[in-house]
mmCIF file with all atom_site columns, C-alpha atoms in Angstrom:
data_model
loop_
_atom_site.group_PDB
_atom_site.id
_atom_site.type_symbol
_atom_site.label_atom_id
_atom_site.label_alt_id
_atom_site.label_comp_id
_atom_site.label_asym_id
_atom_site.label_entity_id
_atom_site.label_seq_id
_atom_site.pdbx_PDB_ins_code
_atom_site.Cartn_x
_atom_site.Cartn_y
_atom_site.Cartn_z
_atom_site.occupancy
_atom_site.B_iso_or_equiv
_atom_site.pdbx_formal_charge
_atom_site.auth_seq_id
_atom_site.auth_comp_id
_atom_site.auth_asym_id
_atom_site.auth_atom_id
_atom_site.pdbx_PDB_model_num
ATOM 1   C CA . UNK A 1 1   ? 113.336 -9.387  -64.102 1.00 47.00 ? 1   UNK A CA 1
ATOM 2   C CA . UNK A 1 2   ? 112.555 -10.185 -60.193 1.00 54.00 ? 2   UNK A CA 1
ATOM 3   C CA . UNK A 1 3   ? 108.951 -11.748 -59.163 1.00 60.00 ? 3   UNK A CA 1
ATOM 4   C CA . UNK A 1 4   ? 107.599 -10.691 -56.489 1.00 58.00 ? 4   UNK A CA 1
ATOM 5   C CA . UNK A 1 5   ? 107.551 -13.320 -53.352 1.00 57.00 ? 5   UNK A CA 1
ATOM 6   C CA . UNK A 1 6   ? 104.543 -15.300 -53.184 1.00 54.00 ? 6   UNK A CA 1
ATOM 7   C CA . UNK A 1 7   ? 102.228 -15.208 -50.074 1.00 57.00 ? 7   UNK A CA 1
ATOM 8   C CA . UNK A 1 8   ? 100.994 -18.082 -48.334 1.00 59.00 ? 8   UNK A CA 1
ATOM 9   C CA . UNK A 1 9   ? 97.191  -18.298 -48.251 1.00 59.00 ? 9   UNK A CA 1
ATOM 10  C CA . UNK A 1 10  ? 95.815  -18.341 -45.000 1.00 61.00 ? 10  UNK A CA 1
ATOM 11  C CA . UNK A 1 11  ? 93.095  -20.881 -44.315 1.00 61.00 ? 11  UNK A CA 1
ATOM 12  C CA . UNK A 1 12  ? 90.286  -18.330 -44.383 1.00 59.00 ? 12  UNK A CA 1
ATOM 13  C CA . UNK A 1 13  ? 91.787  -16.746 -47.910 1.00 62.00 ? 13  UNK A CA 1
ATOM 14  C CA . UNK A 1 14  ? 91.886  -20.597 -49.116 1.00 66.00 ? 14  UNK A CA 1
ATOM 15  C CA . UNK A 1 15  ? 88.112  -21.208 -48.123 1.00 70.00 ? 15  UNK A CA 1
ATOM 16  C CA . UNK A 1 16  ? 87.111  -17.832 -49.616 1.00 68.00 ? 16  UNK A CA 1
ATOM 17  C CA . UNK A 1 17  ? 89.174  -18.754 -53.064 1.00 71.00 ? 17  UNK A CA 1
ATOM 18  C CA . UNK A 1 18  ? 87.348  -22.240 -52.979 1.00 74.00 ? 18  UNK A CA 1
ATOM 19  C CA . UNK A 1 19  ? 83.662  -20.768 -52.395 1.00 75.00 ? 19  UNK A CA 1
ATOM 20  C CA . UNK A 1 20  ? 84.119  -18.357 -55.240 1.00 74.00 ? 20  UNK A CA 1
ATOM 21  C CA . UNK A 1 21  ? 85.711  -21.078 -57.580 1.00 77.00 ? 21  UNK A CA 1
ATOM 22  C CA . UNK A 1 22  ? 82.544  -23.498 -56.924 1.00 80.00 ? 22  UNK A CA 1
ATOM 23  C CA . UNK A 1 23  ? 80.231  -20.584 -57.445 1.00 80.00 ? 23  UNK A CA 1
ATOM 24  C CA . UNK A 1 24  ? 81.921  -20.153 -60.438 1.00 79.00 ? 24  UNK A CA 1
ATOM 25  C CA . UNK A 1 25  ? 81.405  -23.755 -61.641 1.00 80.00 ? 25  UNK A CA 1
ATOM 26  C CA . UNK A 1 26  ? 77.585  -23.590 -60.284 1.00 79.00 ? 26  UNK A CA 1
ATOM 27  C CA . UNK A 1 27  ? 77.190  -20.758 -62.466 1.00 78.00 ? 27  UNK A CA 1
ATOM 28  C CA . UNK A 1 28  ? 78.929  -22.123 -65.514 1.00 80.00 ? 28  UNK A CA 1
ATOM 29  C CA . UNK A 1 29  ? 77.050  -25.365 -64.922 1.00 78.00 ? 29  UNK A CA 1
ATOM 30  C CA . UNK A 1 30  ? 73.767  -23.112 -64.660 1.00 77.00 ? 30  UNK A CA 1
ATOM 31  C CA . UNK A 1 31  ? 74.670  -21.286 -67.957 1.00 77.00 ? 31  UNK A CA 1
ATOM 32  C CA . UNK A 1 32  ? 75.023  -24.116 -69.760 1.00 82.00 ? 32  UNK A CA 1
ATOM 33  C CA . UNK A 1 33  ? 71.904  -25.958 -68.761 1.00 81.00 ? 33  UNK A CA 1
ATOM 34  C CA . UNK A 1 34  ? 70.121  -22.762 -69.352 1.00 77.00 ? 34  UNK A CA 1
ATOM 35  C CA . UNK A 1 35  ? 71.667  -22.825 -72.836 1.00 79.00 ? 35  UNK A CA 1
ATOM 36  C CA . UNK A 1 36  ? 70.887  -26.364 -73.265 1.00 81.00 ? 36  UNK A CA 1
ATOM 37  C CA . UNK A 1 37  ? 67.469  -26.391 -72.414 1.00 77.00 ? 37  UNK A CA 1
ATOM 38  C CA . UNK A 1 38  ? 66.947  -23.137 -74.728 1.00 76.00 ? 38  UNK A CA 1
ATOM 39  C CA . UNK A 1 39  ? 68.580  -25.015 -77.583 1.00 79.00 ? 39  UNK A CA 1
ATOM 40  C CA . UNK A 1 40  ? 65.974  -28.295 -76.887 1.00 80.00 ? 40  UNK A CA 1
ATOM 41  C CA . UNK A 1 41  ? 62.898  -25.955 -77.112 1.00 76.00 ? 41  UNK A CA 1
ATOM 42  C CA . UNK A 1 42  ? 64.331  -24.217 -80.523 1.00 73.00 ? 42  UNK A CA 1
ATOM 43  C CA . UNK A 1 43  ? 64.588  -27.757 -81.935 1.00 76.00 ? 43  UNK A CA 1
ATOM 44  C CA . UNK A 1 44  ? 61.204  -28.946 -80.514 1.00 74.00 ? 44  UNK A CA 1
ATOM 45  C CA . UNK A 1 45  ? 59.565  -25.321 -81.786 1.00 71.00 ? 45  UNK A CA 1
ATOM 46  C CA . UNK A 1 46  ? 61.164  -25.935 -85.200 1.00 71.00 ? 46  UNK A CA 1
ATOM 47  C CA . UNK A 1 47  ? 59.822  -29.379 -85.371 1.00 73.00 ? 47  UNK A CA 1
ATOM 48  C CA . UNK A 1 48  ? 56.598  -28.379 -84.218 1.00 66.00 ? 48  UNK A CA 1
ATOM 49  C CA . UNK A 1 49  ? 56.450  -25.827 -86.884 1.00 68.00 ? 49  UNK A CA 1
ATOM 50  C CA . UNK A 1 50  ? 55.625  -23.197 -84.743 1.00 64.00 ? 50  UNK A CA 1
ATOM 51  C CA . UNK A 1 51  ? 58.204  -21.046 -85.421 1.00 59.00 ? 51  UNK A CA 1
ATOM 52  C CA . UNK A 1 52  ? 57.229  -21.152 -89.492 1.00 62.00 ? 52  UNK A CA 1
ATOM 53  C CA . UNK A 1 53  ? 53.350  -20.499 -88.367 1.00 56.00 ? 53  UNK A CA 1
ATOM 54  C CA . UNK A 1 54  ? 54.686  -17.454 -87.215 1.00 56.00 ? 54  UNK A CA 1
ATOM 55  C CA . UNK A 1 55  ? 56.653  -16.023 -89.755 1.00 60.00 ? 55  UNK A CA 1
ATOM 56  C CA . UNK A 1 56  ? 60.079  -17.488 -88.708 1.00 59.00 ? 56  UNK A CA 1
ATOM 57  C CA . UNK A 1 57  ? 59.490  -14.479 -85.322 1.00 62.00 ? 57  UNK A CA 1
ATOM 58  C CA . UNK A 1 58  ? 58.102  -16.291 -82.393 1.00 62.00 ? 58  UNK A CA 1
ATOM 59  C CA . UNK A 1 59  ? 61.462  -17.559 -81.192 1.00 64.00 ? 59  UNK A CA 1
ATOM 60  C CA . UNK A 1 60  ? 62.511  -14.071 -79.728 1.00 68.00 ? 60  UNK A CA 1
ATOM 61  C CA . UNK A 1 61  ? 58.937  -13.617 -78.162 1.00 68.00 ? 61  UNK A CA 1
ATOM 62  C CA . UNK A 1 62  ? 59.099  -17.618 -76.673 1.00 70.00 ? 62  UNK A CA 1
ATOM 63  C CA . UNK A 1 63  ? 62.543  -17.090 -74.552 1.00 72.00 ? 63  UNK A CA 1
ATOM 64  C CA . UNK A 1 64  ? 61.443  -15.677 -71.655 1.00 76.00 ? 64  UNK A CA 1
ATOM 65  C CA . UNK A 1 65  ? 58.421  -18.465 -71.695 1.00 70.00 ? 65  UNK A CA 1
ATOM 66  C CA . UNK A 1 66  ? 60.870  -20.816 -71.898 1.00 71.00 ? 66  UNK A CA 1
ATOM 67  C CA . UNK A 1 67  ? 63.420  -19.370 -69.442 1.00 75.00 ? 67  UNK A CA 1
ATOM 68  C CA . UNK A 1 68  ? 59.873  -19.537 -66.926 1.00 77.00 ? 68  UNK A CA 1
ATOM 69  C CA . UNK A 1 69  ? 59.618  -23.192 -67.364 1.00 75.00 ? 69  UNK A CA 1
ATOM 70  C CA . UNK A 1 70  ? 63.190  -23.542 -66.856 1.00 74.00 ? 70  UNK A CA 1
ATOM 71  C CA . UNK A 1 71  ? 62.956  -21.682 -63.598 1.00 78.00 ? 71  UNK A CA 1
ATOM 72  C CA . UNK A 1 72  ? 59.781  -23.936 -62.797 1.00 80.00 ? 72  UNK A CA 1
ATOM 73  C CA . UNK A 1 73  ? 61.609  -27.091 -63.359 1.00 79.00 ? 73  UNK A CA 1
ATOM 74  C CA . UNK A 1 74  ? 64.220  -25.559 -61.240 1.00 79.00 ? 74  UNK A CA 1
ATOM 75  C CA . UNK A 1 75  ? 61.644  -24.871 -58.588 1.00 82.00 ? 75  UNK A CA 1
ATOM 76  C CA . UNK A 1 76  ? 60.196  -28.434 -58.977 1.00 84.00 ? 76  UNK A CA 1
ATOM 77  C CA . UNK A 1 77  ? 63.303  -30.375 -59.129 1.00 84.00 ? 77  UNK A CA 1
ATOM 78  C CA . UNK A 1 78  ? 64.327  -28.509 -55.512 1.00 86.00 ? 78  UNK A CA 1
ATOM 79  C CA . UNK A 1 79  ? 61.021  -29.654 -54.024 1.00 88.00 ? 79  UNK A CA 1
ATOM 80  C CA . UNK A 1 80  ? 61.713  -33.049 -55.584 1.00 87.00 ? 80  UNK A CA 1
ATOM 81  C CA . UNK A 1 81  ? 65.188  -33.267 -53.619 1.00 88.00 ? 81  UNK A CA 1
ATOM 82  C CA . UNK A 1 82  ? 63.076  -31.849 -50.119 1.00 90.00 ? 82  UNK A CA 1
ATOM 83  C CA . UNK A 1 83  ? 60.838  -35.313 -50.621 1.00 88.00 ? 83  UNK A CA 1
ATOM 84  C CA . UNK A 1 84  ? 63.549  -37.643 -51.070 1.00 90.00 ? 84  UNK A CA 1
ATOM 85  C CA . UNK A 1 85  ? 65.464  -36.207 -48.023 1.00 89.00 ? 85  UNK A CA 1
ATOM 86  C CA . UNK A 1 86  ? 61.922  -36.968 -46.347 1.00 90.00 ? 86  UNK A CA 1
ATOM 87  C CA . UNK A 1 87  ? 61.704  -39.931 -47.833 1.00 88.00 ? 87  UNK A CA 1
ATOM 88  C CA . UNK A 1 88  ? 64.809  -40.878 -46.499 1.00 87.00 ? 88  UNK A CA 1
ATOM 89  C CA . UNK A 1 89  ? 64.254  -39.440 -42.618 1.00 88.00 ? 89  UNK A CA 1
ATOM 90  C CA . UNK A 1 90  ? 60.967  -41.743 -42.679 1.00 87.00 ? 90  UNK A CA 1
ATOM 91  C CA . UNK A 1 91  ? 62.527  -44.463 -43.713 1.00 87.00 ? 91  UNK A CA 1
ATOM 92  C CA . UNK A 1 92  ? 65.019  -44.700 -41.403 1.00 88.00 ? 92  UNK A CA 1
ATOM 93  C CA . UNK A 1 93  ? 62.361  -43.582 -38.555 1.00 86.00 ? 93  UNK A CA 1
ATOM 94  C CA . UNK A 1 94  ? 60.635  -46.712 -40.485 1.00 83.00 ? 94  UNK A CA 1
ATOM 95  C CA . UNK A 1 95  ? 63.408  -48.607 -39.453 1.00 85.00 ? 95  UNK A CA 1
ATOM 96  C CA . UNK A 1 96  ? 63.991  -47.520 -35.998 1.00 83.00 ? 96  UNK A CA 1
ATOM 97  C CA . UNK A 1 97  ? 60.563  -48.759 -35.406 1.00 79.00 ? 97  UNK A CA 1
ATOM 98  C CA . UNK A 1 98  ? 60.782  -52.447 -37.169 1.00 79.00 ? 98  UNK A CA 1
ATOM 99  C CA . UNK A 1 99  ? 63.830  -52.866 -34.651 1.00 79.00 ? 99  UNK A CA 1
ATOM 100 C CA . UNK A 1 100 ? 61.553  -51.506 -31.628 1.00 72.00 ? 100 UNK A CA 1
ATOM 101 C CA . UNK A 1 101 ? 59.152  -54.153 -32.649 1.00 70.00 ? 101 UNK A CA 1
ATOM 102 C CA . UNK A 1 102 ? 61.382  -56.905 -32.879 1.00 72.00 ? 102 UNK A CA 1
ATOM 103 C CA . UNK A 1 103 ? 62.447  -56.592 -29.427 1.00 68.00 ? 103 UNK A CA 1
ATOM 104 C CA . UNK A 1 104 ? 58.418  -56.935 -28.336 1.00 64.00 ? 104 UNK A CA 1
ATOM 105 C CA . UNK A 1 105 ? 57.046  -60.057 -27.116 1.00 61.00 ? 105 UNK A CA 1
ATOM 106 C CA . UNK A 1 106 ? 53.179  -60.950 -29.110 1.00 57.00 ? 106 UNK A CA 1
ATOM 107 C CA . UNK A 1 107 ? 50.611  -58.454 -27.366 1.00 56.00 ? 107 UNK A CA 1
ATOM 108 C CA . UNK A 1 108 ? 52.978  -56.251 -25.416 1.00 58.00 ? 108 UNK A CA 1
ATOM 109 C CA . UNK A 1 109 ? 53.010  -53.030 -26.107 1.00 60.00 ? 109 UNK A CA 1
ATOM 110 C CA . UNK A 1 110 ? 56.379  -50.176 -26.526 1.00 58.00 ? 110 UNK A CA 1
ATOM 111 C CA . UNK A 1 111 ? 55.204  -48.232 -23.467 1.00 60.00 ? 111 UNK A CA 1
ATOM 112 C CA . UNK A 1 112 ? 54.786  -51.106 -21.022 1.00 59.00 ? 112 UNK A CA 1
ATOM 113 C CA . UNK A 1 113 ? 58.492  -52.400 -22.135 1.00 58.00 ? 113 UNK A CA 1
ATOM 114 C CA . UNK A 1 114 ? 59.892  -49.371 -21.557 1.00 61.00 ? 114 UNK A CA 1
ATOM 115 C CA . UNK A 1 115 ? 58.467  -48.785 -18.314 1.00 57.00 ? 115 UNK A CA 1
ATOM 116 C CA . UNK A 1 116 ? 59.559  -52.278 -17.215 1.00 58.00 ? 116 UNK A CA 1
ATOM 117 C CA . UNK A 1 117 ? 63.176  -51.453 -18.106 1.00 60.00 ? 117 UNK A CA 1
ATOM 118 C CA . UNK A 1 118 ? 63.628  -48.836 -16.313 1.00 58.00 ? 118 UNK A CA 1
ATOM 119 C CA . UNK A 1 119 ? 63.233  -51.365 -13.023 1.00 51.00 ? 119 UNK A CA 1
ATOM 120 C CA . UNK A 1 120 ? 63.248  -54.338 -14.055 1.00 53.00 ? 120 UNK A CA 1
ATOM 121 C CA . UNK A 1 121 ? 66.444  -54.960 -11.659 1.00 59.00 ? 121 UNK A CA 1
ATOM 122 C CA . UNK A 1 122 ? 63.896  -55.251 -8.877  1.00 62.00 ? 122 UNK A CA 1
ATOM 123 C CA . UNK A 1 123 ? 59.944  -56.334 -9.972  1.00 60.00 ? 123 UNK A CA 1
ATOM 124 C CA . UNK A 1 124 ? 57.723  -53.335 -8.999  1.00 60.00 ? 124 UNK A CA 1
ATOM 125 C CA . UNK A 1 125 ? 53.968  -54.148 -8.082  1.00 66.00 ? 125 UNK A CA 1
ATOM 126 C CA . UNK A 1 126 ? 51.755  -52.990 -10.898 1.00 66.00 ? 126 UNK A CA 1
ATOM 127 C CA . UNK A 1 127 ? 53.855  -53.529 -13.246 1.00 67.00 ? 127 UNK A CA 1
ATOM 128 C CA . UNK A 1 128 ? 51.849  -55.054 -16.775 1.00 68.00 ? 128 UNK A CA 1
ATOM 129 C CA . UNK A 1 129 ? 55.183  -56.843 -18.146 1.00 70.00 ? 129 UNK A CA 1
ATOM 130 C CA . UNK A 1 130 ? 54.486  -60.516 -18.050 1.00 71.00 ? 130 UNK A CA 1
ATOM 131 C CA . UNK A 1 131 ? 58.708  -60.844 -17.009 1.00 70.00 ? 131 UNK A CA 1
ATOM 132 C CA . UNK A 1 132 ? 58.069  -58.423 -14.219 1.00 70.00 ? 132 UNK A CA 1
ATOM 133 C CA . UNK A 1 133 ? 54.901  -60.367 -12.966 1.00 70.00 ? 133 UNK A CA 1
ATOM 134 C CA . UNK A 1 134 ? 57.256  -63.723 -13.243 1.00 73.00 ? 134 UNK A CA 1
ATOM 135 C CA . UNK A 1 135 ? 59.839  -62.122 -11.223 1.00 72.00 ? 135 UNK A CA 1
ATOM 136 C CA . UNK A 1 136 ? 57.470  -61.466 -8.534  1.00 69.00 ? 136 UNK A CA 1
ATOM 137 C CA . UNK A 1 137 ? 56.122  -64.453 -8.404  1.00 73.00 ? 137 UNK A CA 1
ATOM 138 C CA . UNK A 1 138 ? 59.585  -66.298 -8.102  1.00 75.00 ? 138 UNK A CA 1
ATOM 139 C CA . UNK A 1 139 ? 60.939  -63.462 -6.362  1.00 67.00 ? 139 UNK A CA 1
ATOM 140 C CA . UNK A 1 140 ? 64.181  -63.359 -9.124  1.00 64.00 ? 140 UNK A CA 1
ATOM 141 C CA . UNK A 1 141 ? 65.287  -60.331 -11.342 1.00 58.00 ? 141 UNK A CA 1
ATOM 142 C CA . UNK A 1 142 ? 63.270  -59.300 -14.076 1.00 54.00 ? 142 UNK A CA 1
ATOM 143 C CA . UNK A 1 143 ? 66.154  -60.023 -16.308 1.00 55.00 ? 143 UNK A CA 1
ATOM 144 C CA . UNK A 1 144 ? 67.116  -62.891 -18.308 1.00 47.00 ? 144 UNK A CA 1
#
């Protein structure tokens, strides 16, 4: 019996092949997290009693109630990951600002800095950075 030659995958072919393989796994992961959570309402239903209160029938009439929530929590749990990626962004941002701070001298302010840095090389008149007022005094650089 002869085999036929095997082809080389292009890249493209390869990436293709690997995005249908993880959808694969996100739907097998799906199913059986879907399955999972149908099983935990069963058991909490049976323990409940519910199901006996109803004749041993309200199990086929809960599912698509239950596959609801599950789509809810799915829902939720998305917006949950949205907050901690701002959550994240704000504390770096918080962090960002902390160093900004540190770099301030006691009642000088971010926008008064950061005017004075962009020519501090020579002191400008009018300038409200106490260095800047120093170095025209003494006639020096702004700089330390």
């Amino acid at each position: 019996m002869t085999t036929q030659p095997r082809i080389a995958l292009d890249d493209l072919t390869s990436d293709a092949l690997d995005q249908l393989y993880d959808r694969l796994a996100a739907l097998e992961n799906g199913a059986r997290e879907r399955s999972a959570l149908l099983e935990e309402a069963r058991d909490a239903l049976e323990a409940a009693g519910i199901n006996e209160a109803h004749g041993g029938e309200s199990w086929p009439r809960l599912v698509p109630a239950i596959e609801e929530l599950a789509a809810d929590r799915a829902g939720w749990k998305a917006r949950f990951e949205r907050v901690q990626e701002r959550v994240g962004e704000l504390e770096a941002e918080g962090v960002r600002h902390r160093a900004d701070n540190a770099r301030l001298t006691a009642g000088q302010c971010t926008d008064s800095r950061a005017m004075c840095e962009q020519h501090h090389a020579p002191p400008v008149d009018g300038c409200p950075y106490p260095r800047c007022r120093a170095a025209r005094a003494t006639g020096r650089a702004a700089t330390a």
